[in-house]
Backbone as JSON Lines, residues from 0, in Angstrom:
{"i":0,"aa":"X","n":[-5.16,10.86,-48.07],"ca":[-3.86,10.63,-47.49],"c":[-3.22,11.97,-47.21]}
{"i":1,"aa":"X","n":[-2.66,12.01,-46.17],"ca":[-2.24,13.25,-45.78],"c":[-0.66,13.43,-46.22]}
{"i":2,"aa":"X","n":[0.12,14.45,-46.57],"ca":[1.25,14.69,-46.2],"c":[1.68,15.62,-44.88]}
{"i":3,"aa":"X","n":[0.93,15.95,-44.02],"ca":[1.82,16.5,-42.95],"c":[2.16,15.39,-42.59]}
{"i":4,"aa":"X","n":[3.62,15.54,-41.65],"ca":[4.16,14.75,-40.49],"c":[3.32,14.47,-39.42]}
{"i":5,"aa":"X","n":[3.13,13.4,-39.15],"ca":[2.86,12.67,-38.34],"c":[2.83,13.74,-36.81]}
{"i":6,"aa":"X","n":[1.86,13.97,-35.91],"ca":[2.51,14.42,-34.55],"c":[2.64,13.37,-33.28]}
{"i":7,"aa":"X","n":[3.56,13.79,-33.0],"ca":[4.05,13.33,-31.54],"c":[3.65,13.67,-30.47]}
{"i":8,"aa":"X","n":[3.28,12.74,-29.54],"ca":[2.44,13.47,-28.02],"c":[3.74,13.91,-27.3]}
{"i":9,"aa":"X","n":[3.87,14.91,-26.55],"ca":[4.5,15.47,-26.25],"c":[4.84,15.13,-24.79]}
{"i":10,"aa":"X","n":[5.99,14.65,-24.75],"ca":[6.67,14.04,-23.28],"c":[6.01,13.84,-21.82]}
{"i":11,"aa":"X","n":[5.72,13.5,-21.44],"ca":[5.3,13.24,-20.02],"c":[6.3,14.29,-19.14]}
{"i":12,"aa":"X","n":[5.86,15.09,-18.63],"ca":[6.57,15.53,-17.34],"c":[7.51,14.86,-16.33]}
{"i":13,"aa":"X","n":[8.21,15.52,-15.73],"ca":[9.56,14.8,-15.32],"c":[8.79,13.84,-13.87]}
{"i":14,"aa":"X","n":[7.69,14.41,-12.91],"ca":[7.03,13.87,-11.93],"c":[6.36,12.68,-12.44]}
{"i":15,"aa":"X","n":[5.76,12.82,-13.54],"ca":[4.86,12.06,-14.36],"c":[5.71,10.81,-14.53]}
{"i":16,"aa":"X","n":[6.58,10.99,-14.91],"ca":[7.85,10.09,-15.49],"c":[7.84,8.81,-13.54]}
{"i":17,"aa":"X","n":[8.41,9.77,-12.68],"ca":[8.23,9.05,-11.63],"c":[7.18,8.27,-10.98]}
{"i":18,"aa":"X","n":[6.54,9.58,-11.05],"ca":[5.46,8.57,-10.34],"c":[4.86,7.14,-11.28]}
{"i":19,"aa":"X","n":[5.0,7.19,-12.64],"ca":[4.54,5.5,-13.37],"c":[5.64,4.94,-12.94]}
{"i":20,"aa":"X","n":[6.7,5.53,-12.61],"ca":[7.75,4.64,-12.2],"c":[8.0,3.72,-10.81]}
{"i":21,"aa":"X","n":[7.11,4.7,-9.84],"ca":[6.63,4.22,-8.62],"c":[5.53,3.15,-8.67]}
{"i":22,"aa":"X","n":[4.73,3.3,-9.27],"ca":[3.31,2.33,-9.55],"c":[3.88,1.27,-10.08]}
{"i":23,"aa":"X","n":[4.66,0.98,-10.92],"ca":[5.17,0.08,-11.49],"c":[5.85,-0.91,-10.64]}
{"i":24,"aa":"X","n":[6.94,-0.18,-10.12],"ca":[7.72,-1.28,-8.85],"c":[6.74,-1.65,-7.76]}
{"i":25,"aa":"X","n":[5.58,-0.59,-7.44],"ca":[4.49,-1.28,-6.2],"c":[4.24,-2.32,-7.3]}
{"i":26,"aa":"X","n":[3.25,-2.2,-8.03],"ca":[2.41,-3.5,-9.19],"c":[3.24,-4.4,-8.65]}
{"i":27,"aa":"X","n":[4.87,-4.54,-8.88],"ca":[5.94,-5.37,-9.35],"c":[5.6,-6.19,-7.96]}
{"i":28,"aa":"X","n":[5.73,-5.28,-6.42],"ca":[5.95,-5.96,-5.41],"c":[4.57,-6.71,-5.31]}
{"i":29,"aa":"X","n":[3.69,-6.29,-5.57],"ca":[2.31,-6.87,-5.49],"c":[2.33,-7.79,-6.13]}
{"i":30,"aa":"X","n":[2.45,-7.86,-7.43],"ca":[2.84,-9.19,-8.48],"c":[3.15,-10.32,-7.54]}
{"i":31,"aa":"X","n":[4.78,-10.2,-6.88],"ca":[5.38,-11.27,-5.93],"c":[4.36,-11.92,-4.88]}
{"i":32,"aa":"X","n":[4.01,-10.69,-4.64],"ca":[3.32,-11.5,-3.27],"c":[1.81,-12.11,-3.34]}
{"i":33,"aa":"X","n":[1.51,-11.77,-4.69],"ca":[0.4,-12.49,-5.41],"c":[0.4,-14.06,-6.0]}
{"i":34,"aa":"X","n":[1.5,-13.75,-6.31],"ca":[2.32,-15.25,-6.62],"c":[2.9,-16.31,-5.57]}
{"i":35,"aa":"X","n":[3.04,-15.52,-4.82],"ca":[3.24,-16.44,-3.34],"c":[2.1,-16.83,-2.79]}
{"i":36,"aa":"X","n":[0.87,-15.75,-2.51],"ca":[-0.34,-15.88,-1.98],"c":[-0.86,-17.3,-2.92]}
{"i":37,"aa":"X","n":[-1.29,-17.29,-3.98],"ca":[-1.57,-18.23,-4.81],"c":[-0.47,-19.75,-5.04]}
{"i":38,"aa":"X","n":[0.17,-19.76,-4.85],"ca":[0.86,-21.3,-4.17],"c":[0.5,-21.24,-2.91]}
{"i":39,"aa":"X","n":[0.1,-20.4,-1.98],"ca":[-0.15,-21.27,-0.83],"c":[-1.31,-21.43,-0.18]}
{"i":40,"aa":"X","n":[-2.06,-20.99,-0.93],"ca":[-3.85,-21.47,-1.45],"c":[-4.15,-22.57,-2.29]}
{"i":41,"aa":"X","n":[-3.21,-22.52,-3.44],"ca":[-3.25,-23.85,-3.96],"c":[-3.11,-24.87,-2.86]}
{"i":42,"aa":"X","n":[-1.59,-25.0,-2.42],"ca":[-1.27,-25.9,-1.64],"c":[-2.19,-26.2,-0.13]}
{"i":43,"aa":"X","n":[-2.6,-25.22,0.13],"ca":[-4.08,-25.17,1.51],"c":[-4.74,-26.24,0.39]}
{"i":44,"aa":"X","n":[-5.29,-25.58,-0.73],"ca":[-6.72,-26.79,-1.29],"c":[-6.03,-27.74,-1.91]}
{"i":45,"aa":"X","n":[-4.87,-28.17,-2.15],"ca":[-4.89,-29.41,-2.48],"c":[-4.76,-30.25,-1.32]}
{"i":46,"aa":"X","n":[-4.31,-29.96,-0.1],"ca":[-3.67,-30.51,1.24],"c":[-5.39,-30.56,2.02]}
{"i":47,"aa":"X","n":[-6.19,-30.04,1.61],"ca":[-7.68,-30.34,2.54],"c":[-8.49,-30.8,1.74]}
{"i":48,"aa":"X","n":[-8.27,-31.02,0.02],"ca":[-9.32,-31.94,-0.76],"c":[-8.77,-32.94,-0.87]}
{"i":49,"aa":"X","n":[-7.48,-33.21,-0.82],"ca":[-6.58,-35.06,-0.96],"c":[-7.27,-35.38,0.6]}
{"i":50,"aa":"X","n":[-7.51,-34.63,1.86],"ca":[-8.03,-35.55,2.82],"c":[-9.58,-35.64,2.97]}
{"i":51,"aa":"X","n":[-10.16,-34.71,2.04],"ca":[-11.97,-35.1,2.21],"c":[-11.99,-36.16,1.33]}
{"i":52,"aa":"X","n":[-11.22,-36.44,0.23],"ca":[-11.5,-37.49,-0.62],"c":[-11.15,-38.96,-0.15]}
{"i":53,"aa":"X","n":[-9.57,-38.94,0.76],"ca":[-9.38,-39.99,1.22],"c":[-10.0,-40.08,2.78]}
{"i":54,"aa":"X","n":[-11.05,-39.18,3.14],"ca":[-11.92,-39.41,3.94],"c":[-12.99,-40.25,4.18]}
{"i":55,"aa":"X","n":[-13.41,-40.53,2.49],"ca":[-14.75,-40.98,2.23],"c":[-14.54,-42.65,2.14]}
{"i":56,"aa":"X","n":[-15.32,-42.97,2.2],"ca":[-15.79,-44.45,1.9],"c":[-16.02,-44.82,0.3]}
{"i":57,"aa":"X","n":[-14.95,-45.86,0.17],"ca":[-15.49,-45.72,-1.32],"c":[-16.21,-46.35,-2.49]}
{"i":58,"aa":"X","n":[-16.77,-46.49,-3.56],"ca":[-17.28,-45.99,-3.69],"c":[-17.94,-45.12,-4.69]}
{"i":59,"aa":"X","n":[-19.11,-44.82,-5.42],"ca":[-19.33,-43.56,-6.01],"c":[-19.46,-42.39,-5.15]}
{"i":60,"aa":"X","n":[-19.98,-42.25,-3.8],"ca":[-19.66,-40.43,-2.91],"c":[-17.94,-40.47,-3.46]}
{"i":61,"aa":"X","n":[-16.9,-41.35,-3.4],"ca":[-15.59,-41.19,-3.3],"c":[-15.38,-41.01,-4.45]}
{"i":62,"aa":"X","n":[-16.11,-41.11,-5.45],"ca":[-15.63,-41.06,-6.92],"c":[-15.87,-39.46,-7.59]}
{"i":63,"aa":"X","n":[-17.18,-39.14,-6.95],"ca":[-17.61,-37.88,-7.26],"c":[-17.12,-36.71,-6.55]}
{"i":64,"aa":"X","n":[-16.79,-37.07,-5.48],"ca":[-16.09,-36.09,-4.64],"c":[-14.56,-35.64,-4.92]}
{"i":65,"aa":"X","n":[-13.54,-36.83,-5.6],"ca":[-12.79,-36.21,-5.93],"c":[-12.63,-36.06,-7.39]}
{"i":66,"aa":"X","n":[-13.41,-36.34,-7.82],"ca":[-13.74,-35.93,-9.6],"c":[-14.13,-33.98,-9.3]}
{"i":67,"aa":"X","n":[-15.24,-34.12,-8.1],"ca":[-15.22,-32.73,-8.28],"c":[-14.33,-31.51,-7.81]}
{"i":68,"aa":"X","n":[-13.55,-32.2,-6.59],"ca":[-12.5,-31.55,-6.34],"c":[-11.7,-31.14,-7.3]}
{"i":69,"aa":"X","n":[-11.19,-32.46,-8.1],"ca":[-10.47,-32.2,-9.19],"c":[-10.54,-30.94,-9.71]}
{"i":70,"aa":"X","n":[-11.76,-31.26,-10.86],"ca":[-12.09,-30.27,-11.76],"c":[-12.15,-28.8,-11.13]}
{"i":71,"aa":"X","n":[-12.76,-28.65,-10.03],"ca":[-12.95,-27.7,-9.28],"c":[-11.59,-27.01,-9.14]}
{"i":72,"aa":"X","n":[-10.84,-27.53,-8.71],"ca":[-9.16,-27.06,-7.82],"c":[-8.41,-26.59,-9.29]}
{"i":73,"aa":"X","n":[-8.87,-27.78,-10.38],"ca":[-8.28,-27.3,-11.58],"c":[-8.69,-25.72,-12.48]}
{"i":74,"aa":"X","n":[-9.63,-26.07,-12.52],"ca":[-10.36,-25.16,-12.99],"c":[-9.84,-23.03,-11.97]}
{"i":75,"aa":"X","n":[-9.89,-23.48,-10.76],"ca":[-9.69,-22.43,-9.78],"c":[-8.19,-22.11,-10.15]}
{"i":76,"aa":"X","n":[-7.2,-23.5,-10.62],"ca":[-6.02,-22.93,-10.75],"c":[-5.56,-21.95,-11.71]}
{"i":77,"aa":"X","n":[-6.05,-22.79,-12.89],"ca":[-5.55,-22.11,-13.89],"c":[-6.35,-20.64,-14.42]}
{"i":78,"aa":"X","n":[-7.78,-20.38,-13.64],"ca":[-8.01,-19.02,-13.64],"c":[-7.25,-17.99,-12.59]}
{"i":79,"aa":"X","n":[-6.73,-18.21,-11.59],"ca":[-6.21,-18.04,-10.82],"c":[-5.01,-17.51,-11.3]}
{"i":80,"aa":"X","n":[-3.9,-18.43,-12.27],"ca":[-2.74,-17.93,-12.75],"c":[-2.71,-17.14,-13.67]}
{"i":81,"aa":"X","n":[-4.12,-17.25,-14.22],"ca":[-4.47,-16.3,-15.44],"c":[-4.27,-15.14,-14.9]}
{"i":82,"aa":"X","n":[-5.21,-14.68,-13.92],"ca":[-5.71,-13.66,-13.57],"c":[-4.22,-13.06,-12.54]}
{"i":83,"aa":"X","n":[-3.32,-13.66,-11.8],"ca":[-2.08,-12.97,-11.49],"c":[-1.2,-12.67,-13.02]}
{"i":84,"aa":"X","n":[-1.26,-13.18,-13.79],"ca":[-0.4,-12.71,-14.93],"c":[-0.93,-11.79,-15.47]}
{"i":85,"aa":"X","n":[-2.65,-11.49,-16.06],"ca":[-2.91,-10.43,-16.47],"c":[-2.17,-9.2,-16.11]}
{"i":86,"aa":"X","n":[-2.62,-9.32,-13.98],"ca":[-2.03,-8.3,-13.66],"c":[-0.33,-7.76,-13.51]}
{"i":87,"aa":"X","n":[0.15,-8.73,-13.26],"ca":[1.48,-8.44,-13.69],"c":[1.24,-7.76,-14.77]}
{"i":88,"aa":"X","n":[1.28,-8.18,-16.21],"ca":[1.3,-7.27,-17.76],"c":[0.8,-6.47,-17.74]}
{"i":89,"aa":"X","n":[-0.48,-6.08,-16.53],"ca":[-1.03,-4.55,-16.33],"c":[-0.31,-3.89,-15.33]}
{"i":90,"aa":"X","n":[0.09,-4.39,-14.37],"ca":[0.52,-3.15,-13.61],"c":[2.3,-3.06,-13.66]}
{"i":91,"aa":"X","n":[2.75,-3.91,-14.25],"ca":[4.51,-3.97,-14.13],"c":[4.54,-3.11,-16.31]}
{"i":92,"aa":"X","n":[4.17,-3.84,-17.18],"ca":[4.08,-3.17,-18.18],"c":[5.1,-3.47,-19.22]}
{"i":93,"aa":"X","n":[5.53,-4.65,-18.75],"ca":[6.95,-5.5,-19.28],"c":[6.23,-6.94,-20.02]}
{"i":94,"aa":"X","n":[7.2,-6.96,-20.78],"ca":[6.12,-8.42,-21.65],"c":[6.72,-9.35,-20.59]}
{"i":95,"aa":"X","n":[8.52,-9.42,-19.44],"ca":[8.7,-10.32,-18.97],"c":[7.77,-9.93,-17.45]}
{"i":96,"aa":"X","n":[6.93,-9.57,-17.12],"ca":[5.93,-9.28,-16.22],"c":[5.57,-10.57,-15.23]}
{"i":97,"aa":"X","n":[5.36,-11.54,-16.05],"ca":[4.72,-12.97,-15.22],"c":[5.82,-13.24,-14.51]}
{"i":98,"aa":"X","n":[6.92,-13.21,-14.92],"ca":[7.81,-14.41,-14.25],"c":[8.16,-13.36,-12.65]}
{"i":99,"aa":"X","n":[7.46,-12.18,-12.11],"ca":[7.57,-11.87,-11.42],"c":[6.36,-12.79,-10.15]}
{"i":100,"aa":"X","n":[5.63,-13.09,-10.88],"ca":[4.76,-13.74,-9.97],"c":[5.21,-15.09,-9.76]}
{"i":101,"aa":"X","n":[5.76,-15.84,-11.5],"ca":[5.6,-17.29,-11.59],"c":[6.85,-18.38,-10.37]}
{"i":102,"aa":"X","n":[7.94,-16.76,-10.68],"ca":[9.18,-17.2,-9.74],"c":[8.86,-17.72,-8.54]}
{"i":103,"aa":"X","n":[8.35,-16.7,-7.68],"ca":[7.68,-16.67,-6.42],"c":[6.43,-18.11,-6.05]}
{"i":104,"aa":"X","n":[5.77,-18.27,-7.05],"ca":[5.12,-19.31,-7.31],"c":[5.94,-20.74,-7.28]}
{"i":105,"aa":"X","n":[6.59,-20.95,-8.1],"ca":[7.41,-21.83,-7.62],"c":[7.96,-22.43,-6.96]}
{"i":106,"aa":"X","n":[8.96,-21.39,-6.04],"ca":[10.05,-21.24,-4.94],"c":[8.93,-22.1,-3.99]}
{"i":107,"aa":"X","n":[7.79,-21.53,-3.47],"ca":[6.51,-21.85,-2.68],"c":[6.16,-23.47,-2.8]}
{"i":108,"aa":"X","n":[5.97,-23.63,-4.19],"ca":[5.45,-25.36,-4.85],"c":[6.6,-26.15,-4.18]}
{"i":109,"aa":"X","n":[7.93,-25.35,-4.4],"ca":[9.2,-26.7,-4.4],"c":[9.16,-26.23,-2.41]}
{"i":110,"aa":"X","n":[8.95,-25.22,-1.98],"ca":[9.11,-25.29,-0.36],"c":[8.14,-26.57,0.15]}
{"i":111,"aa":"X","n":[7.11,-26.59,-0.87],"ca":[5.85,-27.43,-0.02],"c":[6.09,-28.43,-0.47]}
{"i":112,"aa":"X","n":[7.5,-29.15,-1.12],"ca":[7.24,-30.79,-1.56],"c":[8.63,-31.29,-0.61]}
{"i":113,"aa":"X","n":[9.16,-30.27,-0.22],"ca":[9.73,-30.42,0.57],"c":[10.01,-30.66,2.66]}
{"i":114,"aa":"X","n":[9.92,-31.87,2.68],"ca":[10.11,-32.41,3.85],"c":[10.57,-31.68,4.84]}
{"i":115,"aa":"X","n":[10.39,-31.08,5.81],"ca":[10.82,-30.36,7.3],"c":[11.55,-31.14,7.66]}
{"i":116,"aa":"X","n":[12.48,-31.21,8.96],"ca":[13.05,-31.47,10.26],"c":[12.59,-32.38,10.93]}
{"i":117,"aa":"X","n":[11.34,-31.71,11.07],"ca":[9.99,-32.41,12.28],"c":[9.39,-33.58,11.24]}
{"i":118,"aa":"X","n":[9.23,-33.43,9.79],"ca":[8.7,-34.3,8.87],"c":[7.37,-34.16,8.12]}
{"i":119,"aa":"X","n":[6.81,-32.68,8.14],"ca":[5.86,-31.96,7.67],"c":[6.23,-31.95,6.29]}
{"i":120,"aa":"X","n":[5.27,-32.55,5.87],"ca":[5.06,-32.16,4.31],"c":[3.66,-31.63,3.75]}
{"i":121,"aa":"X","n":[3.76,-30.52,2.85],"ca":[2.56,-29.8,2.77],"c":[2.1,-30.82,1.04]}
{"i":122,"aa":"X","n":[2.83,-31.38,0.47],"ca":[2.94,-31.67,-0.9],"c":[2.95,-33.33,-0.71]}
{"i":123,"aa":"X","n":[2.57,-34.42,-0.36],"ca":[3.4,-35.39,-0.48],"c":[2.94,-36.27,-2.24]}
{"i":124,"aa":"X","n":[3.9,-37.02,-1.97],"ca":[3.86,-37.97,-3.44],"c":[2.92,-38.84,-3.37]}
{"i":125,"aa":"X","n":[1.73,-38.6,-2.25],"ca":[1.07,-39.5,-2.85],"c":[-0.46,-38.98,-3.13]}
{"i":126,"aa":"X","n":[-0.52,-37.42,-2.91],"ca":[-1.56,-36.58,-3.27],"c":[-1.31,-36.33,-4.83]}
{"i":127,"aa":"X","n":[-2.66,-37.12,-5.72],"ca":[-2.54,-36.71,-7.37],"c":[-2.87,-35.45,-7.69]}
{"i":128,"aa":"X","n":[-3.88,-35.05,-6.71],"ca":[-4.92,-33.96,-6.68],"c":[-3.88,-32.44,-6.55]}
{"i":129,"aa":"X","n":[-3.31,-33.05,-5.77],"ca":[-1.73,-31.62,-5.4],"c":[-1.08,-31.71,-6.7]}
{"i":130,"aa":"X","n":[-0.83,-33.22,-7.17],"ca":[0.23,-32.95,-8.41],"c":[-0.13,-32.45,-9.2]}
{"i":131,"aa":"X","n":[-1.71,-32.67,-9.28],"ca":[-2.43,-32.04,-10.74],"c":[-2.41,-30.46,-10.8]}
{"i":132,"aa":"X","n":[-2.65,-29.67,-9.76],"ca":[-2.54,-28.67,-9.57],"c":[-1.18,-28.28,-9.64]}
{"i":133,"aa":"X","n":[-0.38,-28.68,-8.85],"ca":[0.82,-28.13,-9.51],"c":[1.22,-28.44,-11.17]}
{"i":134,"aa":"X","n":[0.74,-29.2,-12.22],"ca":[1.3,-28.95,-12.93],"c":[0.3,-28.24,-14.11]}
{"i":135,"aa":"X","n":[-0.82,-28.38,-13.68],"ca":[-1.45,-27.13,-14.06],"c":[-1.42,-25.7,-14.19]}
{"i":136,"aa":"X","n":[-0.83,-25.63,-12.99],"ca":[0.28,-23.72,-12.61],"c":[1.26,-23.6,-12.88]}
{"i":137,"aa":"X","n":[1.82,-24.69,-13.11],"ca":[3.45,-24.04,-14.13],"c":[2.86,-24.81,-15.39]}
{"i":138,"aa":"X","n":[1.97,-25.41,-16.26],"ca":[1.98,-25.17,-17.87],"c":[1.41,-23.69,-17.93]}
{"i":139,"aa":"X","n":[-0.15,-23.26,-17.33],"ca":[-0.53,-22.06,-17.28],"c":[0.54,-20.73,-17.45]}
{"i":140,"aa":"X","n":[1.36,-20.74,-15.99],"ca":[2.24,-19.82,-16.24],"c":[2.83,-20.3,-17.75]}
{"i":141,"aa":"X","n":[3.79,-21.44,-17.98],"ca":[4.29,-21.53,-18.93],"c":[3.71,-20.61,-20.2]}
{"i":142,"aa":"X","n":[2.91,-21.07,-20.75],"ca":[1.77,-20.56,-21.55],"c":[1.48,-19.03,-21.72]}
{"i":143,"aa":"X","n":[1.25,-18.69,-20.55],"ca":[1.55,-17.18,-20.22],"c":[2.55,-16.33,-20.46]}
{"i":144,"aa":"X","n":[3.55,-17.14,-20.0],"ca":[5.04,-16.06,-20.32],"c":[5.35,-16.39,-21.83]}
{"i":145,"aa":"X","n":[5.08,-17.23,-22.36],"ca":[5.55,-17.66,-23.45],"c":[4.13,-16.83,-24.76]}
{"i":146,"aa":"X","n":[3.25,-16.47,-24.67],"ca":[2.18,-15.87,-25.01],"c":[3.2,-14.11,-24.91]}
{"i":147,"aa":"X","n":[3.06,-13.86,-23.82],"ca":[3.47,-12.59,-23.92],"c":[5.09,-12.26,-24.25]}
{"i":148,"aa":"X","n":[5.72,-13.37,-24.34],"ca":[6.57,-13.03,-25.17],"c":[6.72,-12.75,-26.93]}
{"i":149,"aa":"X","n":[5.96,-13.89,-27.18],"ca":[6.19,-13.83,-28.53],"c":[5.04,-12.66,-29.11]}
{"i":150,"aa":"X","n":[3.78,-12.73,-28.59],"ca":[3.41,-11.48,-29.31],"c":[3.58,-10.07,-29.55]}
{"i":151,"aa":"X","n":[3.6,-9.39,-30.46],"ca":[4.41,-8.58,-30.42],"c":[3.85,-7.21,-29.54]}
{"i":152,"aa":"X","n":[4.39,-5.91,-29.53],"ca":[4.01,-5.3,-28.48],"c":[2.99,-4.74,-29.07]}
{"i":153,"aa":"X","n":[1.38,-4.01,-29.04],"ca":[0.84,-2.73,-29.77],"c":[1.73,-1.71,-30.47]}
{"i":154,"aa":"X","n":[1.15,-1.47,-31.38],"ca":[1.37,-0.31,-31.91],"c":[1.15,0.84,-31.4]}
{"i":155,"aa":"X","n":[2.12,1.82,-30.91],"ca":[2.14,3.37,-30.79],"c":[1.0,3.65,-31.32]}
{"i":156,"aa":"X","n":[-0.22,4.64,-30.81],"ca":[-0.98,5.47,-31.55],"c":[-0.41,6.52,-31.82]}
C-alpha cells in the first residue's frame, strides 16, 4: 500500500477541451438524425410486410410469412435501437444520451399514425405488425434510457 498521493492526469489543453466539445454536438446531431432515419425504416418495413402478408392467400404460406416478418422486423428493431443508443452514450457521453435519438424517434412514430389531408396513413390501426414494432422501439428505448440512467458512471482511473 502506498502512501504517496494519488496523481492526477494533467488537464487537457484548452483546443483539446474544444474540439471533444465539437465531436460531441456532431455525435449529438448524428444521434437525431439516426433516430429519425430508424422510425422511418421501421415504418417503410412495417408498411411493405403488413402488405406481403395481407397479399398472400391464406393459409400456412400466410401463416409463415407473417410469423417471419414478425420475428424478423422484431428482432431488426430492437437491435436497431440498441445499436442507435450505444452510439448516442458513445459519441454524446451523457448518461441522458438516448433520449437524443429516442425523441426524434417518436415525433416520426406519432407523424406516421397520423392521417394527412389527402388521407395517407403510413401507420394504420389495422397493421399488428407496425404496432408490434412500434412498441418494441419505445420499450427498447425505454429500457435503454432507464439502464443508463441508473447505472452508475465508471470510475475515474
Amino acid at each position: 500500500m502506498s502512501v504517496a498521493p494519488d496523481q492526477q492526469p494533467a488537464a487537457p489543453a484548452r483546443s483539446g477541451r474544444a474540439l471533444d466539445l465539437a465531436l460531441r454536438i456532431a455525435g449529438g446531431v448524428v444521434t437525431v438524425w439516426a433516430g429519425v432515419l430508424a422510425a422511418v425504416l421501421e415504418l417503410l418495413f412495417a408498411t411493405w410486410a403488413w402488405e406481403v402478408v395481407k397479399g398472400r392467400a391464406g393459409g400456412l404460406p400466410k401463416a409463415v410469412v407473417g410469423l417471419s416478418a414478425t420475428l424478423g422486423g422484431l428482432a431488426a428493431v430492437v437491435v436497431l435501437t440498441v445499436l442507435v443508443g450505444w452510439f448516442a452514450h458513445a459519441a454524446v457521453g451523457t448518461r441522458w444520451a438516448v433520449a437524443l435519438a429516442a425523441l426524434p424517434w417518436f415525433v416520426v412514430i406519432l407523424a406516421g399514425g397520423t392521417r394527412t389531408t389527402e388521407g395517407d396513413l403510413a401507420l394504420p390501426s389495422d397493421n399488428v405488425l407496425g404496432l408490434a414494432l412500434v412498441v418494441a422501439g419505445a420499450v427498447t428505448f425505454a429500457v435503454l434510457g432507464f439502464r443508463q440512467l441508473v447505472v452508475p458512471p465508471p470510475a475515474p482511473r
